[in-house]
XYZ file of C-alpha atoms in Angstrom:
272
model
C 12.401 81.360 -83.295
C 15.640 82.122 -81.454
C 14.637 85.715 -80.766
C 11.194 84.654 -79.500
C 12.661 82.184 -76.981
C 15.256 84.674 -75.727
C 12.774 87.535 -75.401
C 10.470 85.373 -73.300
C 13.180 85.094 -70.621
C 14.790 88.482 -71.157
C 14.102 89.560 -67.558
C 16.424 86.817 -66.264
C 19.410 87.508 -68.526
C 21.911 90.253 -67.755
C 24.890 91.410 -69.854
C 27.693 93.641 -68.607
C 27.133 97.167 -70.017
C 30.608 97.183 -71.602
C 30.039 93.879 -73.370
C 28.288 93.555 -76.728
C 26.083 90.560 -77.550
C 27.759 90.069 -80.936
C 31.119 89.435 -79.222
C 29.862 85.963 -78.283
C 29.969 85.131 -82.005
C 33.468 86.528 -82.620
C 35.781 83.642 -83.531
C 38.679 85.385 -81.741
C 36.869 85.092 -78.399
C 36.452 82.155 -76.033
C 33.982 81.588 -73.195
C 33.228 79.358 -70.243
C 29.695 78.853 -68.942
C 29.353 77.715 -65.335
C 25.952 76.226 -64.553
C 24.214 75.396 -61.282
C 20.654 74.132 -61.639
C 17.803 74.539 -59.132
C 14.163 73.427 -59.295
C 12.736 76.748 -60.413
C 9.991 76.767 -57.814
C 10.841 79.937 -55.922
C 13.700 78.603 -53.766
C 17.338 78.408 -54.848
C 18.361 80.048 -58.099
C 19.373 78.462 -61.361
C 22.538 80.225 -62.516
C 24.244 80.235 -65.900
C 27.341 82.379 -65.445
C 29.138 83.545 -68.592
C 32.897 84.143 -68.407
C 35.177 85.396 -71.164
C 38.773 84.193 -71.428
C 41.003 87.263 -71.734
C 44.710 88.098 -71.519
C 45.696 90.007 -68.407
C 46.528 93.701 -68.488
C 50.144 94.805 -67.809
C 49.348 95.754 -64.205
C 47.610 92.426 -63.618
C 50.567 90.490 -65.037
C 52.905 92.371 -62.734
C 50.706 91.615 -59.724
C 50.364 87.847 -60.247
C 51.885 85.980 -57.300
C 50.964 82.401 -58.196
C 51.761 81.154 -61.713
C 52.913 78.004 -63.457
C 53.194 78.851 -67.139
C 51.889 81.181 -69.832
C 48.301 80.021 -69.283
C 48.405 81.510 -65.774
C 48.300 84.986 -67.344
C 44.875 84.547 -68.878
C 41.836 85.400 -66.797
C 38.144 84.610 -66.641
C 36.006 87.753 -66.651
C 32.301 87.635 -65.827
C 30.394 89.162 -68.770
C 26.800 87.900 -68.472
C 24.464 85.818 -66.338
C 21.115 84.024 -66.453
C 19.552 83.972 -62.977
C 16.101 82.748 -61.996
C 14.352 80.767 -59.267
C 11.134 80.528 -61.282
C 12.258 79.024 -64.605
C 12.147 75.218 -64.410
C 14.877 72.966 -65.779
C 13.348 72.096 -69.204
C 12.611 75.761 -69.911
C 16.124 76.782 -68.894
C 17.645 74.102 -71.118
C 15.501 75.328 -74.011
C 16.686 78.900 -73.468
C 20.357 77.903 -73.391
C 20.021 75.708 -76.476
C 18.704 78.600 -78.530
C 21.194 81.066 -77.064
C 24.192 78.895 -77.961
C 22.914 78.173 -81.463
C 21.930 81.763 -82.065
C 24.804 83.695 -80.540
C 27.814 81.474 -79.780
C 30.452 79.283 -81.474
C 30.545 75.757 -80.044
C 34.274 75.291 -80.676
C 34.975 78.450 -78.638
C 32.797 77.437 -75.708
C 33.130 75.126 -72.701
C 30.506 74.357 -70.065
C 31.223 73.551 -66.421
C 28.120 72.092 -64.802
C 27.546 71.002 -61.216
C 25.869 67.611 -61.031
C 24.938 67.552 -57.354
C 21.266 68.375 -57.933
C 19.661 68.491 -61.411
C 22.806 68.880 -63.488
C 22.505 65.567 -65.327
C 18.804 66.122 -65.969
C 19.555 69.569 -67.391
C 22.343 68.242 -69.614
C 20.226 65.371 -70.929
C 17.350 67.742 -71.619
C 19.646 70.202 -73.399
C 21.141 67.502 -75.606
C 17.763 66.049 -76.606
C 15.960 69.224 -77.670
C 14.656 68.589 -81.213
C 15.804 64.959 -80.945
C 18.049 63.910 -83.815
C 17.975 67.470 -85.122
C 19.805 68.718 -82.016
C 22.796 70.754 -83.204
C 24.899 70.711 -80.038
C 27.958 68.479 -79.658
C 28.153 67.250 -76.067
C 31.762 66.099 -76.391
C 32.809 69.555 -77.580
C 31.029 71.856 -75.148
C 30.861 69.968 -71.808
C 33.927 69.713 -69.587
C 34.921 66.426 -67.971
C 36.536 66.329 -64.538
C 38.085 63.654 -62.371
C 35.253 61.993 -60.501
C 37.338 62.028 -57.319
C 39.654 65.015 -57.692
C 41.054 64.611 -54.175
C 42.425 61.153 -54.998
C 45.833 61.359 -56.704
C 45.247 57.908 -58.190
C 41.847 58.768 -59.677
C 41.593 58.101 -63.404
C 37.851 58.287 -64.075
C 36.621 61.421 -65.848
C 32.937 62.325 -65.968
C 31.009 65.244 -67.381
C 30.458 67.914 -64.753
C 31.581 68.490 -61.172
C 30.428 66.552 -58.134
C 31.063 68.855 -55.184
C 31.777 66.670 -52.173
C 32.620 68.593 -48.997
C 36.407 68.019 -49.302
C 36.341 69.033 -52.961
C 34.260 72.110 -52.166
C 36.812 73.206 -49.562
C 39.608 72.696 -52.087
C 37.695 74.641 -54.778
C 37.013 77.494 -52.356
C 40.723 77.823 -51.641
C 41.489 77.982 -55.378
C 38.642 80.457 -55.841
C 40.179 82.755 -53.225
C 43.664 82.474 -54.761
C 42.407 83.222 -58.283
C 40.475 86.280 -57.106
C 43.607 87.650 -55.448
C 45.629 86.996 -58.616
C 43.024 88.579 -60.928
C 42.742 85.233 -62.691
C 39.029 85.417 -61.923
C 37.283 88.788 -62.229
C 33.740 89.249 -60.916
C 31.696 92.143 -62.284
C 28.045 91.396 -61.471
C 26.474 92.927 -58.346
C 24.694 89.854 -56.925
C 27.784 87.689 -57.436
C 30.043 90.184 -55.687
C 27.546 90.569 -52.847
C 27.406 86.803 -52.325
C 31.207 86.522 -52.522
C 31.593 89.115 -49.767
C 29.567 86.975 -47.334
C 30.866 83.598 -48.535
C 32.977 81.938 -45.835
C 33.517 78.783 -43.789
C 30.614 78.179 -41.406
C 31.446 78.439 -37.697
C 29.226 75.416 -37.002
C 30.821 73.186 -39.628
C 33.671 73.077 -42.109
C 31.325 73.883 -44.990
C 31.560 77.077 -47.036
C 28.365 79.065 -47.615
C 26.982 82.581 -47.642
C 26.453 83.919 -44.128
C 23.117 85.353 -45.275
C 20.915 84.899 -48.330
C 21.755 82.771 -51.355
C 25.141 81.638 -52.636
C 24.103 80.195 -56.016
C 25.943 82.847 -58.052
C 29.207 82.535 -56.167
C 29.086 78.728 -56.274
C 29.213 78.826 -60.079
C 32.410 80.855 -59.628
C 33.790 78.306 -57.160
C 33.050 75.586 -59.709
C 34.512 77.359 -62.730
C 37.999 77.774 -61.233
C 38.519 74.016 -61.684
C 38.680 74.399 -65.461
C 42.363 75.355 -65.221
C 43.110 71.759 -64.189
C 41.886 70.213 -67.449
C 42.946 70.345 -71.105
C 39.869 72.337 -72.127
C 41.447 75.415 -70.542
C 44.477 75.060 -72.816
C 42.173 74.850 -75.834
C 40.422 78.097 -74.917
C 43.688 79.902 -74.144
C 45.059 78.831 -77.525
C 42.122 80.522 -79.272
C 42.617 83.797 -77.415
C 46.430 83.753 -77.472
C 46.501 83.919 -81.269
C 45.496 87.583 -81.053
C 47.578 88.675 -78.079
C 50.021 91.516 -78.718
C 53.790 91.259 -78.694
C 53.800 93.547 -75.651
C 51.683 91.043 -73.739
C 54.044 88.173 -74.514
C 57.114 90.210 -73.564
C 55.602 90.950 -70.151
C 54.673 87.301 -69.666
C 58.140 86.130 -70.704
C 59.701 88.606 -68.282
C 57.489 87.341 -65.471
C 58.408 83.751 -66.284
C 62.100 84.648 -66.518
C 62.335 83.825 -70.206
C 64.485 85.501 -72.839
C 62.255 84.607 -75.749
C 61.722 86.514 -78.962
C 58.297 86.488 -80.502
C 57.083 87.747 -83.821
C 54.575 90.571 -83.707
C 51.054 89.164 -83.367
C 47.961 90.659 -84.946
C 46.936 93.646 -82.793
C 43.130 93.586 -82.728
C 40.877 96.346 -81.468
C 41.086 96.186 -77.680
C 37.800 96.157 -75.816
C 39.084 94.120 -72.908
C 39.827 96.876 -70.374
């Protein structure tokens, strides 16, 4: 059943050539999915962007200019993407349901979803596939964000991101900073192409692609906000258990620490 559903939409799903499908199921790995939903009627694209949480390389650690703590030295690397402007919301939700259940570990996965258009509809559809037999845990996989992130006194958390214009501007600034710090690594052609033309409009203060679509890059703008919530710490904890002693020494040096760490398990390195 899982294979049949995935094969039906195979033309819309792309995996980085250096990434293996079975790595999604590896309990040592952690992932963030950033989702932006469109109608699926030939206009804007529905995007499900897959990012892996990875420790930085030595050269990346050395080059980091903005950091707060050890978590700053873990990066999000784009490893796969679902992209279509023809697949409608219920079909897309059905595809993702079977992909998660077939190839991923819920405890090692977080979803950032934009709610400005059909995000809530998509989430509700996803969580009600097969009714009471639905195997997904909404509280585990979906990230909650401050409803008004620009208000220092805000206390209300809701599932997903509501991108108001001020919040979008703030997210775009963080997006730019994380790209420069290698805390966000883009690898997919369409995403990189959109990012290269993504800038503040001369006619308004809004950010958008100067030509074509910007659906791919907007999922990247959204995903950078995960570092502000506790879910990021949970994912980093999973990955950090298998980081080498060399990695921690470089991080400690960057942070100005004189800490001694016991040698961690050195797993086969397919991160570079």
